Amino acid sequence: MPEAACITPTDPITSMNAPRPLMSLDEALERLVAVASRQVIHEVESVSTFDALGRVLAEDVSSALDVPPADNTSMDGYALRVADVPAAGTVLPQSQRIPAGAVGQPLLPGTVARIFTGAQLPPGADAIVMQEQAQALEDGRVRIDTVPQPGQWIRRRGEDILNGSTVLARGQRLSPQALGLAASVGRAELRVLRRPRVAVFSTGDELVMPGQPLKPGAIYNSNRYTLRGLLQAAGCEVQDLGIVPDRLEATRAALRAAALHNDLIVTSGGVSVGEEDHLRPAMQAEGRLDLWQIAMKPGKPLAFGAVRRPNVLGGAAPDGSSGEALFVGLPGNPVSSWVTCLVAVLPLLRALQGMPAAALPSLAARADFDWPRPDRRREFLRARFNADGGLELFANQSSGVLTSAAWADGLVDNPAGQAIARGDTVRFLPLANLSAF
Ligand code: AMP
Ligand code: MG
């Protein structure tokens, strides 16, 4: 009997090699998010507002004060009563001077107060005249060269935030301006979720670290930097396990080490079914694995599963959560691993942090290029805005050309089989929005 006939159709290797229907990215995302939503991170910590950038808020922040706390001036000039200035050219004595931070006296009728931006309005004043529309006279009095409108140049108490209102909502990622807003209501500390813990390793005996000589047959490990950077920018605490050799025992040991303290394990390379691709058998031994062929380009092979936590911890995470670390195996090609990390791992991380499932952030943009021969898979094309606000494509869209990724402002998300002609509107995923949504 020829050797091949000994392999039954149920043999995992055979079925792995057989052409399988490709799964849509949306379906893959639904599955990833569903699993991650079952092990949402619950541990909360207080951090200084200074250190909360990019963290996910674990409380609603409400204000116990009005902001601004009092009516104040938005101009350097003079505080006065409108009724005291019936006509331009009215001359009034100056009764006080109020710099920012000082609190003035009630304004004497028939006088003006010299006042500076941010200073509280003195009781009785109902308008500000900016200094450009007034003239300080030699005798100390002030000529007002305009007829003021009631309320002009006054910032009202509470016009930004009213006492008791919620200014930031639980579950949102903290931007620099959100930190400023929290500070504006007096918050020096914020309750945030602990960071997702993510272990990363690269597989491949051809990989050499920058700083080392490049021996024949080798290439530098770029994915390690790209993935680590993406995950750090997304607010993760990254445990970098470096390069794991293409050997089964080493891969299994790396998975066990990675599962110990992490919520998620992200790897690059080794998820095909070549005999040097050891992740599949290693995952089957240490946990469970689904190998998916995703209908996307770049990034077809994607592996998803979970690794059992070693018994040292009694099968549970330090916070008492699930006894497994989730696993995503990204393809090795540098652009593929970058794109799949953006469109698949980042949504999974959102779900792990209890954030609602959301479409990848996109905008409609004009194509200033032609794409006459689309792929049968959904494509993510590296593109950049030109000075006219249209999108241009990087000339070489190959999944090994990392230059395209460093050049791009984002990805054109092109549906399967859809040709693009110059002037068409396309769906664009801006990198700035993707990397921390
Ligand atoms: P693999 O998925 O392991 O078959 O790798 C696919 C391609 O990506 C091969 O050309 C690898 O050399 C390349 N590759 C794999 N890992 C990395 C990495 N960490 N950095 C750069 N290229 C890689
Ligand atoms: Mg490999």
Coordinates of C-alpha atoms and ligand atoms in Angstrom, one line a residue:
M1 CA 0.0 0.0 0.0
P2 CA 1.5 3.4 -0.9
E3 CA 2.5 5.3 2.2
A4 CA 0.1 8.2 1.7
A5 CA -2.9 5.9 1.8
C6 CA -2.1 5.0 5.4
I7 CA -3.1 8.5 6.5
T8 CA -6.7 8.5 7.2
P9 CA -8.8 11.5 6.3
T10 CA -9.3 12.3 10.0
D11 CA -5.6 12.6 10.6
P12 CA -5.1 16.1 11.9
I13 CA -2.1 16.8 9.6
T14 CA -4.1 15.7 6.5
S15 CA -7.1 17.8 7.4
M16 CA -4.8 20.7 8.2
N17 CA -3.3 20.5 4.7
A18 CA -6.6 20.1 2.9
P19 CA -8.0 23.3 1.5
R20 CA -10.4 24.7 4.1
P21 CA -13.0 27.4 3.5
L22 CA -11.5 30.7 4.7
M23 CA -13.1 32.3 7.7
S24 CA -14.0 36.0 7.4
L25 CA -12.1 38.4 9.6
D26 CA -15.4 39.5 11.1
E27 CA -16.3 36.0 12.2
A28 CA -12.8 35.4 13.6
L29 CA -13.1 38.7 15.5
E30 CA -16.5 37.6 16.9
R31 CA -15.0 34.4 18.2
L32 CA -11.9 36.1 19.6
V33 CA -14.0 38.7 21.4
A34 CA -16.4 36.2 22.7
V35 CA -13.7 34.1 24.4
A36 CA -11.9 37.2 25.7
S37 CA -15.1 38.6 27.1
R38 CA -15.3 35.5 29.4
Q39 CA -12.1 36.4 31.1
V40 CA -12.3 40.2 31.5
I41 CA -9.7 41.7 33.7
H42 CA -11.3 42.8 37.0
E43 CA -8.3 44.0 39.1
V44 CA -8.4 47.7 39.7
E45 CA -5.6 49.9 40.9
S46 CA -5.2 53.6 41.8
V47 CA -2.6 55.5 39.9
S48 CA -1.5 59.0 39.9
T49 CA -3.3 61.0 37.2
F50 CA 0.2 61.7 35.9
D51 CA 0.7 58.0 35.2
A52 CA -2.7 57.2 33.8
L53 CA -2.1 57.9 30.2
G54 CA -3.6 55.1 28.0
R55 CA -5.0 53.3 30.9
V56 CA -8.7 52.1 31.0
L57 CA -10.7 53.9 33.5
A58 CA -12.4 51.7 36.1
E59 CA -14.7 54.3 37.6
D60 CA -17.0 57.1 36.5
V61 CA -15.3 60.4 37.3
S62 CA -17.7 63.1 38.4
S63 CA -17.1 66.6 39.5
A64 CA -17.7 67.9 43.0
L65 CA -17.3 71.5 41.8
D66 CA -18.3 73.9 39.1
V67 CA -15.6 74.5 36.5
P68 CA -14.7 77.3 36.3
P69 CA -15.5 77.7 40.0
A70 CA -16.5 81.4 39.5
D71 CA -17.3 83.9 36.8
N72 CA -14.0 85.2 35.5
T73 CA -12.5 87.3 32.6
S74 CA -11.2 85.8 29.4
M75 CA -9.4 89.1 28.5
D76 CA -6.9 91.5 30.1
G77 CA -8.9 94.8 30.4
Y78 CA -11.4 96.4 32.7
A79 CA -14.4 95.1 34.6
L80 CA -17.2 97.5 34.8
R81 CA -21.0 98.0 34.9
V82 CA -22.5 98.4 31.4
A83 CA -24.9 101.0 32.9
D84 CA -21.9 103.2 33.7
V85 CA -20.8 103.4 30.0
P86 CA -23.7 104.9 28.0
A87 CA -21.4 106.0 25.2
A88 CA -18.0 105.3 23.8
G89 CA -15.4 107.7 25.3
T90 CA -16.9 107.6 28.8
V91 CA -14.1 108.3 31.4
L92 CA -14.3 106.5 34.8
P93 CA -11.9 106.2 37.7
Q94 CA -10.1 103.0 38.4
S95 CA -11.0 101.7 41.9
Q96 CA -9.0 98.5 42.2
R97 CA -6.6 96.1 40.4
I98 CA -7.3 92.3 40.2
P99 CA -4.5 90.0 38.9
A100 CA -5.3 86.3 38.2
G101 CA -5.5 84.4 41.5
A102 CA -6.6 87.4 43.5
V103 CA -10.2 88.0 44.7
G104 CA -11.4 91.6 44.2
Q105 CA -13.7 93.8 46.3
P106 CA -17.3 94.6 45.2
L107 CA -17.0 97.0 42.3
L108 CA -17.8 100.6 43.4
P109 CA -20.5 102.0 41.1
G110 CA -19.2 104.5 38.6
T111 CA -15.7 102.9 38.6
V112 CA -13.7 100.3 36.7
A113 CA -11.4 97.5 38.0
R114 CA -8.2 96.8 36.2
I115 CA -8.4 93.0 35.6
F116 CA -6.3 90.2 34.0
T117 CA -7.2 87.0 32.2
G118 CA -8.4 84.3 34.5
A119 CA -9.1 86.7 37.5
Q120 CA -12.5 86.4 39.1
L121 CA -15.1 89.0 38.3
P122 CA -15.6 91.4 41.2
P123 CA -19.2 91.4 42.5
G124 CA -21.3 94.1 40.7
A125 CA -19.4 94.0 37.4
D126 CA -21.4 92.7 34.4
A127 CA -18.9 93.1 31.5
I128 CA -15.3 93.2 30.6
V129 CA -13.8 95.7 28.1
M130 CA -10.5 94.5 26.6
Q131 CA -7.5 96.7 27.2
E132 CA -7.2 97.3 23.4
Q133 CA -10.6 99.2 23.6
A134 CA -9.7 101.4 26.5
Q135 CA -7.1 104.0 27.3
A136 CA -5.4 104.5 30.7
L137 CA -5.2 108.3 31.1
E138 CA -2.3 110.2 32.8
D139 CA -4.6 111.2 35.7
G140 CA -5.2 107.5 36.6
R141 CA -8.7 107.4 35.1
V142 CA -9.7 105.1 32.2
R143 CA -11.4 106.1 28.9
I144 CA -13.7 103.3 27.6
D145 CA -13.7 103.5 23.8
T146 CA -16.6 101.2 23.2
V147 CA -20.2 100.6 24.3
P148 CA -19.9 97.2 26.1
Q149 CA -22.5 94.4 25.8
P150 CA -23.7 92.8 29.1
G151 CA -21.7 89.7 29.8
Q152 CA -18.9 90.3 27.2
W153 CA -15.6 88.5 27.8
I154 CA -17.0 86.8 30.9
R155 CA -16.5 83.0 31.3
R156 CA -19.4 81.9 33.4
R157 CA -19.1 79.7 36.5
G158 CA -19.8 76.1 35.5
E159 CA -19.8 76.8 31.8
D160 CA -17.4 73.9 31.3
I161 CA -18.5 71.4 34.0
L162 CA -21.4 71.6 36.4
N163 CA -21.0 70.3 40.0
G164 CA -22.3 66.7 40.1
S165 CA -21.9 65.9 36.4
T166 CA -20.0 62.9 35.1
V167 CA -16.9 64.0 33.0
L168 CA -15.3 60.7 32.2
A169 CA -16.9 57.3 31.9
R170 CA -15.7 53.9 33.2
G171 CA -14.3 51.8 30.4
Q172 CA -12.8 54.7 28.4
R173 CA -9.1 54.8 27.5
L174 CA -7.5 57.9 29.0
S175 CA -6.1 60.4 26.5
P176 CA -3.9 63.3 27.5
Q177 CA -6.9 65.6 27.3
A178 CA -9.0 63.2 29.5
L179 CA -6.2 63.4 32.1
G180 CA -6.4 67.2 31.9
L181 CA -10.1 67.0 32.4
A182 CA -9.7 64.8 35.4
A183 CA -7.2 67.2 36.8
S184 CA -9.6 70.1 36.2
V185 CA -12.0 68.6 38.7
G186 CA -9.3 68.1 41.2
R187 CA -8.5 64.4 40.7
A188 CA -4.8 63.6 41.6
E189 CA -5.5 59.8 41.4
L190 CA -7.7 57.7 39.2
R191 CA -9.0 54.1 39.5
V192 CA -7.9 52.2 36.4
L193 CA -7.9 48.5 35.3
R194 CA -4.6 46.8 35.7
R195 CA -2.8 46.6 32.4
P196 CA -3.3 43.5 30.3
R197 CA -0.2 41.2 30.7
V198 CA 0.9 40.0 27.3
A199 CA 3.8 37.6 26.6
V200 CA 5.5 37.9 23.2
F201 CA 7.9 35.7 21.4
S202 CA 9.2 35.2 17.9
T203 CA 9.9 31.8 16.4
G204 CA 12.4 31.1 13.7
D205 CA 15.9 29.8 13.5
E206 CA 16.7 32.3 10.8
L207 CA 16.2 35.2 13.3
V208 CA 19.1 37.2 14.6
M209 CA 18.8 40.2 17.0
P210 CA 19.9 43.6 15.8
G211 CA 23.4 44.3 17.2
Q212 CA 24.5 40.7 16.2
P213 CA 26.3 39.9 13.0
L214 CA 24.0 38.6 10.2
K215 CA 25.2 35.1 9.4
P216 CA 24.4 33.5 6.1
G217 CA 20.8 32.5 5.9
A218 CA 19.8 34.8 8.7
I219 CA 17.5 37.9 8.9
Y220 CA 17.1 40.4 11.6
N221 CA 14.1 39.9 13.9
S222 CA 11.8 42.9 13.2
N223 CA 8.5 41.4 14.4
R224 CA 9.8 41.5 18.0
Y225 CA 10.0 45.3 17.8
T226 CA 6.8 45.9 15.9
L227 CA 4.7 43.7 18.1
R228 CA 6.2 44.8 21.3
G229 CA 5.7 48.5 20.3
L230 CA 2.1 47.9 19.2
L231 CA 1.2 46.2 22.5
Q232 CA 3.0 48.7 24.6
A233 CA 1.2 51.5 22.8
A234 CA -2.1 49.7 23.5
G235 CA -1.4 49.9 27.2
C236 CA -0.1 46.3 27.8
E237 CA 2.5 45.2 30.2
V238 CA 4.7 43.2 27.8
Q239 CA 6.8 40.2 28.8
D240 CA 9.3 39.8 26.0
L241 CA 10.4 36.2 25.8
G242 CA 12.7 36.8 22.8
I243 CA 13.4 34.3 20.1
V244 CA 12.3 30.7 20.6
P245 CA 14.2 28.1 18.5
D246 CA 12.3 26.0 16.0
R247 CA 12.1 23.0 18.3
L248 CA 9.1 21.4 19.9
E249 CA 10.5 21.2 23.5
A250 CA 11.7 24.8 23.4
T251 CA 8.4 26.0 22.0
R252 CA 6.5 24.1 24.7
A253 CA 8.7 25.5 27.5
A254 CA 8.2 29.0 26.1
L255 CA 4.4 28.6 26.1
R256 CA 4.5 27.3 29.7
A257 CA 6.6 30.2 30.8
A258 CA 4.4 32.7 29.0
A259 CA 1.2 31.3 30.5
L260 CA 2.4 31.7 34.0
H261 CA 1.7 35.4 34.6
N262 CA 0.1 36.6 31.4
D263 CA -3.5 37.1 30.1
L264 CA -2.4 36.6 26.5
I265 CA 0.4 35.1 24.5
V266 CA 1.2 36.6 21.1
T267 CA 3.7 34.9 18.9
S268 CA 5.0 35.5 15.4
G269 CA 5.8 32.8 12.8
G270 CA 5.7 29.1 12.9
V271 CA 1.9 28.8 12.5
S272 CA 2.0 27.2 9.1
V273 CA 2.0 23.5 8.9
G274 CA 5.6 23.0 7.7
E275 CA 7.7 20.5 9.7
E276 CA 9.6 23.4 11.1
D277 CA 6.4 25.0 12.4
H278 CA 6.2 23.7 16.0
L279 CA 3.6 25.9 17.4
R280 CA 0.7 23.6 16.4
P281 CA 2.0 20.5 18.2
A282 CA 3.3 22.6 21.1
M283 CA -0.1 24.2 21.6
Q284 CA -1.9 20.9 21.3
A285 CA 0.4 19.6 24.1
E286 CA 0.1 22.6 26.4
G287 CA -3.5 23.7 25.8
R288 CA -5.7 23.9 22.7
L289 CA -5.5 25.4 19.3
D290 CA -7.6 26.3 16.4
L291 CA -5.7 27.1 13.2
W292 CA -7.7 29.5 11.1
Q293 CA -7.3 30.6 7.6
I294 CA -8.6 34.1 7.5
A295 CA -9.9 35.6 4.3
M296 CA -7.7 38.6 4.5
K297 CA -4.5 39.8 2.8
P298 CA -2.0 40.2 4.2
G299 CA -2.3 37.8 7.1
K300 CA -4.1 34.6 6.1
P301 CA -2.8 32.2 8.7
L302 CA -3.9 33.0 12.2
A303 CA -3.8 30.6 15.2
F304 CA -6.0 31.0 18.2
G305 CA -6.2 29.0 21.4
A306 CA -5.3 28.9 25.1
V307 CA -2.4 27.6 27.2
R308 CA -3.1 25.9 30.5
R309 CA -1.4 27.6 33.4
P310 CA 1.1 25.5 35.1
N311 CA 0.0 24.0 38.4
V312 CA 2.4 26.1 40.4
L313 CA -0.5 28.5 40.7
G314 CA -3.1 25.9 41.3
G315 CA -4.3 26.4 37.7
A316 CA -5.4 29.9 38.3
A317 CA -4.1 33.4 37.5
P318 CA -2.7 35.5 40.4
D319 CA -6.0 37.4 40.4
G320 CA -8.0 34.3 40.6
S321 CA -9.2 34.6 37.0
S322 CA -9.2 31.8 34.4
G323 CA -6.7 29.0 34.5
E324 CA -5.6 29.6 30.9
A325 CA -3.7 32.3 29.0
L326 CA -5.2 33.1 25.7
F327 CA -3.0 32.6 22.7
V328 CA -2.8 34.3 19.3
G329 CA -0.3 33.1 16.8
L330 CA 0.4 35.7 14.1
P331 CA 2.0 34.9 10.8
G332 CA 5.8 35.5 10.5
N333 CA 5.8 37.9 7.5
P334 CA 6.5 41.3 9.0
V335 CA 3.6 43.2 7.4
S336 CA 1.2 40.3 8.0
S337 CA 2.0 40.1 11.7
W338 CA 1.7 43.8 12.0
V339 CA -1.7 44.0 10.3
T340 CA -3.1 41.0 12.1
C341 CA -2.0 42.4 15.4
L342 CA -3.7 45.7 14.6
V343 CA -7.0 44.2 13.4
A344 CA -7.3 41.1 15.5
V345 CA -5.2 41.3 18.7
L346 CA -6.1 44.9 19.6
P347 CA -9.9 44.2 19.4
L348 CA -9.3 41.1 21.6
L349 CA -7.4 43.3 24.1
R350 CA -10.4 45.7 24.2
A351 CA -12.6 42.7 25.1
L352 CA -10.2 41.6 27.8
Q353 CA -10.6 45.0 29.4
G354 CA -14.4 44.9 29.2
M355 CA -14.7 47.5 26.5
P356 CA -17.6 47.1 24.1
A357 CA -17.1 45.4 20.8
A358 CA -16.6 48.1 18.2
A359 CA -15.9 48.3 14.5
L360 CA -12.3 49.1 13.7
P361 CA -12.1 52.9 13.6
S362 CA -12.5 54.1 10.1
L363 CA -13.2 57.0 7.9
A364 CA -14.3 57.5 4.3
A365 CA -11.5 58.9 2.1
R366 CA -10.9 59.5 -1.6
A367 CA -8.6 57.1 -3.5
D368 CA -6.1 58.9 -5.6
F369 CA -4.9 55.6 -7.0
D370 CA -6.2 52.7 -9.1
W371 CA -6.4 49.2 -7.8
P372 CA -7.7 47.3 -10.8
R373 CA -6.9 43.7 -9.8
P374 CA -8.3 43.2 -6.3
D375 CA -7.7 40.0 -4.4
R376 CA -10.4 37.5 -3.7
R377 CA -9.7 38.1 0.0
R378 CA -10.4 41.3 1.9
E379 CA -7.3 43.5 1.6
F380 CA -5.6 45.9 3.9
L381 CA -3.5 48.2 1.7
R382 CA -0.8 50.4 3.0
A383 CA -1.8 54.0 2.1
R384 CA -1.0 57.6 3.0
F385 CA -2.7 60.9 2.6
N386 CA -1.3 63.3 0.0
A387 CA -1.4 67.1 0.2
D388 CA -4.8 67.2 -1.6
G389 CA -6.3 65.0 1.1
G390 CA -6.6 61.9 -1.1
L391 CA -5.0 58.5 -0.4
E392 CA -2.0 57.1 -2.2
L393 CA -0.7 53.6 -2.1
F394 CA 2.7 52.4 -1.3
A395 CA 4.0 50.9 -4.6
N396 CA 5.0 47.5 -3.2
Q397 CA 2.2 45.9 -1.2
S398 CA 4.0 42.6 -0.6
S399 CA 3.6 41.2 2.9
G400 CA 7.4 41.2 3.4
V401 CA 7.9 44.9 2.7
L402 CA 7.9 46.5 6.1
T403 CA 8.8 49.8 4.5
S404 CA 5.2 50.1 3.4
A405 CA 4.0 49.9 7.0
A406 CA 6.5 52.5 8.3
W407 CA 5.5 54.8 5.4
A408 CA 1.7 54.4 5.8
D409 CA -0.8 56.6 7.6
G410 CA -3.1 53.7 7.7
L411 CA -4.8 50.9 5.9
V412 CA -7.3 50.9 3.1
D413 CA -9.8 48.2 4.1
N414 CA -10.9 46.9 0.7
P415 CA -13.7 44.4 0.4
A416 CA -13.0 41.1 -1.4
G417 CA -12.9 41.4 -5.1
Q418 CA -13.6 45.1 -5.3
A419 CA -11.6 47.1 -7.9
I420 CA -10.8 50.7 -6.9
A421 CA -10.7 53.5 -9.5
R422 CA -9.2 56.9 -8.8
G423 CA -11.8 59.2 -7.2
D424 CA -13.7 56.3 -5.5
T425 CA -14.5 56.6 -1.8
V426 CA -12.7 53.9 0.2
R427 CA -12.8 52.8 3.8
F428 CA -9.6 53.9 5.5
L429 CA -8.3 52.8 8.9
P430 CA -6.0 55.5 10.3
L431 CA -3.2 54.0 12.3
A432 CA -3.4 56.7 15.0
N433 CA -6.9 55.6 15.8
L434 CA -6.3 51.9 15.4
S435 CA -3.3 51.6 17.7
A436 CA -5.1 52.8 20.8
F437 CA -8.8 52.4 20.2
Ligands
AMP1 P1 6.8 31.7 9.1 O1 5.4 32.1 9.4 O2 7.6 31.3 10.4 O3 6.8 30.6 8.1 O4 7.6 32.9 8.5 C1 7.2 33.5 7.3 C2 8.2 34.5 6.9 O5 8.3 35.6 7.8 C3 9.6 34.0 6.7 O6 10.1 34.6 5.5 C4 10.3 34.4 7.9 O7 11.7 34.5 7.8 C5 9.7 35.7 8.2 N1 9.7 36.0 9.7 C6 9.3 35.2 10.6 N2 9.5 35.7 11.8 C7 10.1 36.9 11.6 C8 10.5 38.0 12.5 N3 10.4 37.9 13.8 N4 11.1 39.1 11.9 C9 11.2 39.2 10.6 N5 10.8 38.2 9.7 C10 10.2 37.1 10.2
MG2 MG 9.3 30.1 10.8

